Short mmCIF file of C-alpha atoms and ligand atoms in Angstrom, two decimals:
data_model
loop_
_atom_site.label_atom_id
_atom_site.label_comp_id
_atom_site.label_asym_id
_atom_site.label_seq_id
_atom_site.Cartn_x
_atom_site.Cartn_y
_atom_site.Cartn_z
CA UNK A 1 141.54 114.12 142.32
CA UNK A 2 138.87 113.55 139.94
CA UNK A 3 137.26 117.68 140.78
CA UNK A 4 141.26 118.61 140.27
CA UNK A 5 140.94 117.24 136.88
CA UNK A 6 137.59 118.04 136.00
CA UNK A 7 138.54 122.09 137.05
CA UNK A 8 141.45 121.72 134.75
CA UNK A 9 139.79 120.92 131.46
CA UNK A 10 139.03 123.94 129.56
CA UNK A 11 137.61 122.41 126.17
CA UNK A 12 135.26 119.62 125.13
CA UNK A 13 136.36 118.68 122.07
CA UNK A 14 133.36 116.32 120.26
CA UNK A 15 134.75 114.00 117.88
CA UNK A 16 133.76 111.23 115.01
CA UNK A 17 135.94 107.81 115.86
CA UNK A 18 135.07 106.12 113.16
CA UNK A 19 137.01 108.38 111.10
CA UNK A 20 140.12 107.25 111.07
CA UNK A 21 142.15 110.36 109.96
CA UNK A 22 140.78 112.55 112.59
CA UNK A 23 141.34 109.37 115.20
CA UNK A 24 145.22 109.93 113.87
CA UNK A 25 144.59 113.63 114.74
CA UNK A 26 143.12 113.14 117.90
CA UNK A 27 145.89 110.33 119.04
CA UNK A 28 148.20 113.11 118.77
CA UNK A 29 146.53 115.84 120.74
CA UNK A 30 145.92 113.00 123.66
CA UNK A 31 149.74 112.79 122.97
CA UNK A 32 150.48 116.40 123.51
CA UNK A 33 147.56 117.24 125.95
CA UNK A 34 149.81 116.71 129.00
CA UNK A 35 148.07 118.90 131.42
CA UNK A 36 144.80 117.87 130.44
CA UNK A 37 143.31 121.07 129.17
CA UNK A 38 141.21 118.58 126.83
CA UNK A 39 137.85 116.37 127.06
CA UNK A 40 137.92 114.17 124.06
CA UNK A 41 133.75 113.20 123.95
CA UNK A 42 133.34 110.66 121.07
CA UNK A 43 130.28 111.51 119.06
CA UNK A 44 130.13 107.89 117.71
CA UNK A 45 129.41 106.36 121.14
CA UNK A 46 125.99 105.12 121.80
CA UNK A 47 126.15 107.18 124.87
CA UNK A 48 126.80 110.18 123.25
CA UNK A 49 124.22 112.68 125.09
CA UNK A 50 123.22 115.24 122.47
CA UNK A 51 120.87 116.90 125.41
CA UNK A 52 124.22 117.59 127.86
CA UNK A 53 125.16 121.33 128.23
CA UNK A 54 128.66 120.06 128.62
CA UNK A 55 128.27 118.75 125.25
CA UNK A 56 126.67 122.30 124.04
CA UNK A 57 123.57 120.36 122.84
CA UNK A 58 125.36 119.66 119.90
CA UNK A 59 123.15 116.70 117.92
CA UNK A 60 125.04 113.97 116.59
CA UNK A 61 124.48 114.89 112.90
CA UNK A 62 125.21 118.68 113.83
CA UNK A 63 128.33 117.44 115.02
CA UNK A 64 129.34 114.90 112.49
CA UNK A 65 129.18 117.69 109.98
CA UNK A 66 131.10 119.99 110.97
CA UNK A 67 133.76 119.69 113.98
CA UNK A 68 132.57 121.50 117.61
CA UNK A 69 134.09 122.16 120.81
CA UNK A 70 132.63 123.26 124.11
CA UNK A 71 134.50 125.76 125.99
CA UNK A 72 134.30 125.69 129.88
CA UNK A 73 131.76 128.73 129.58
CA UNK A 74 129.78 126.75 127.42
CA UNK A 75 130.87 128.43 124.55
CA UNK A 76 130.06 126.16 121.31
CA UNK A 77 132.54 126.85 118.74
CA UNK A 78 133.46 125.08 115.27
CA UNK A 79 135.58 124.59 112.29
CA UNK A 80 139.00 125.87 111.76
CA UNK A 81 138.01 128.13 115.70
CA UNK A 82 138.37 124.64 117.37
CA UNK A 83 141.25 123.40 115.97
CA UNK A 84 142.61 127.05 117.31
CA UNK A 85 141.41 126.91 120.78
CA UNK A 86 142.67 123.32 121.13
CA UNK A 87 145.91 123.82 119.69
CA UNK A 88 146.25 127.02 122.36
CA UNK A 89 145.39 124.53 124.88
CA UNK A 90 148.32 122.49 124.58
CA UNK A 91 150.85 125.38 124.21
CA UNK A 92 150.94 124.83 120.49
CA UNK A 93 148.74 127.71 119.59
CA UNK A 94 151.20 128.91 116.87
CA UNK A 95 150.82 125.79 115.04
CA UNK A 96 147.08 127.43 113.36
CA UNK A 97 148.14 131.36 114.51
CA UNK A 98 147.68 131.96 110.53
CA UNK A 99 144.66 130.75 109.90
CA UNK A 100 143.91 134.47 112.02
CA UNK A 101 145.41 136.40 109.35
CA UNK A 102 144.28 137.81 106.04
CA UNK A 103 143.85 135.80 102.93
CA UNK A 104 145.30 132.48 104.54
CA UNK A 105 143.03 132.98 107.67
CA UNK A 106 139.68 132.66 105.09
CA UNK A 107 141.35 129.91 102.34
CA UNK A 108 141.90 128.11 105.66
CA UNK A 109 138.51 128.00 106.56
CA UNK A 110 137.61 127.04 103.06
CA UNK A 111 139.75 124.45 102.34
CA UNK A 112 138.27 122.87 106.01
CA UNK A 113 134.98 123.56 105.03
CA UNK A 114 135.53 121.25 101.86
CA UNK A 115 137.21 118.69 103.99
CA UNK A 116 133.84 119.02 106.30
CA UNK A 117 131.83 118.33 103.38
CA UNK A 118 133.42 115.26 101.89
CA UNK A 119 135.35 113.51 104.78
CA UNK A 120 132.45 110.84 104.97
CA UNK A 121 133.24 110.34 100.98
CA UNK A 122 136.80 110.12 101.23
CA UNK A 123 137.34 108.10 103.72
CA UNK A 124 134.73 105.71 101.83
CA UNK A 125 131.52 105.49 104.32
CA UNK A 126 128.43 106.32 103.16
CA UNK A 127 126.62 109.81 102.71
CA UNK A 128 125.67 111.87 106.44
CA UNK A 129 121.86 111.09 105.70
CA UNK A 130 122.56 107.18 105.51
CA UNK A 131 125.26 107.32 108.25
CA UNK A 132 122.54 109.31 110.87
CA UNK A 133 120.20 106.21 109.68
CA UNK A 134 122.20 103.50 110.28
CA UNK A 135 123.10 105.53 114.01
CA UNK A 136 119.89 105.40 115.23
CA UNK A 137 118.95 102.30 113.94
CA UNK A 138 121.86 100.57 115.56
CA UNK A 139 120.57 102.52 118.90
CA UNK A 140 116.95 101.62 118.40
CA UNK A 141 118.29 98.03 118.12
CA UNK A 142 119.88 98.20 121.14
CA UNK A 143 117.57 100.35 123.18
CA UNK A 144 118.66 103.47 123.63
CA UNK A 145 115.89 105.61 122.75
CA UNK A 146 116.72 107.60 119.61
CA UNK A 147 115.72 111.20 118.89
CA UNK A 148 116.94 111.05 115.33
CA UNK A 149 113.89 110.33 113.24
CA UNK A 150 111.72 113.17 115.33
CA UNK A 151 113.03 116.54 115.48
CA UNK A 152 110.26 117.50 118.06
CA UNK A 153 112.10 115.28 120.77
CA UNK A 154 115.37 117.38 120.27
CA UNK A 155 115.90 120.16 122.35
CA UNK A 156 115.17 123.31 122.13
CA UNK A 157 118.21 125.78 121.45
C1 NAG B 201 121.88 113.93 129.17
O1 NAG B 201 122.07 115.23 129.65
C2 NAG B 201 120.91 115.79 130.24
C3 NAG B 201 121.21 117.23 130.57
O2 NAG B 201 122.38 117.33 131.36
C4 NAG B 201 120.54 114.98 131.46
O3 NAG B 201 119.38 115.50 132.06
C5 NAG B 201 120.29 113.55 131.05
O4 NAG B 201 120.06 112.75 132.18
C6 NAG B 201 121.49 112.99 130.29
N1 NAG B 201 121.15 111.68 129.77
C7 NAG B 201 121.87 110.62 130.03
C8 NAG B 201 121.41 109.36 129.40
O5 NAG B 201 122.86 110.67 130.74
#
């Protein structure tokens, strides 16, 4: 059972849940993900393993910028491209066929791209520096060792 489902899911989808508009988002694809084409990996959890392949070695501040997914190949992709490949997952690819074409495909992009930039703002939490911070000091404080403050105990990409 569990290597059935495990061979099923096609996309690791790595996402903030203490952002409560993408949480509504994600509710819904859970919703609609029926055949379980989808790994939803919460970025927010102390547990989150930045050094994981299957998470495509995406750091948490990498990731809380800017949306990724992991494809089954290990392909990392981001931005509007995951919101694609998930939609596609769950039959609903037409829903963000568009955002392929001319013109809307690129004001698409843009208009996530600003989203990107001041979700954090607008949902009224504090800048990505201070939010990164307060992440691994809430890990330091409760002992998970904390690559955040030395960028020579990342990994190397
Ligand atoms: C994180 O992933 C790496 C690479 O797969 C693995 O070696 C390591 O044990 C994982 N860490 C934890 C805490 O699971």
């Amino acid at each position: 059972m569990l290597i059935f489902c495990c061979w099923l899911l096609q996309i690791n989808l790595l996402y903030d849940s203490e952002c409560p508009l993408c949480l509504h988002e994600i509710k819904f694809l859970e919703k609609r993900d029926i055949n379980g084409n989808i790994k939803f990996t919460d970025l927010a959890a102390p547990d989150y393993n930045e050094s994981s392949p299957e998470n495509g070695k995406i750091d948490y501040e990498a990731g809380m910028k800017v949306i990724h997914a992991v494809m089954k190949d290990g392909e990392v992709v981001q931005g509007i491209e995951v919101f694609r490949r998930v939609y596609n997952a769950i039959g609903l690819g037409w829903v963000y066929a568009c955002t392929s074409w001319p013109v809307i495909g690129p004001v698409v992009d843009w208009l996530y791209d600003i989203w990107a930039r001041f979700r954090l703002q607008l949902t009224g939490r504090p800048a990505l520096a201070q939010v990164v911070k307060e992440r691994a000091e809430r890990l330091a404080a409760s002992g998970v060792p904390s690559c955040n403050d030395d960028k020579a105990c990342k990994p190397l990409r």
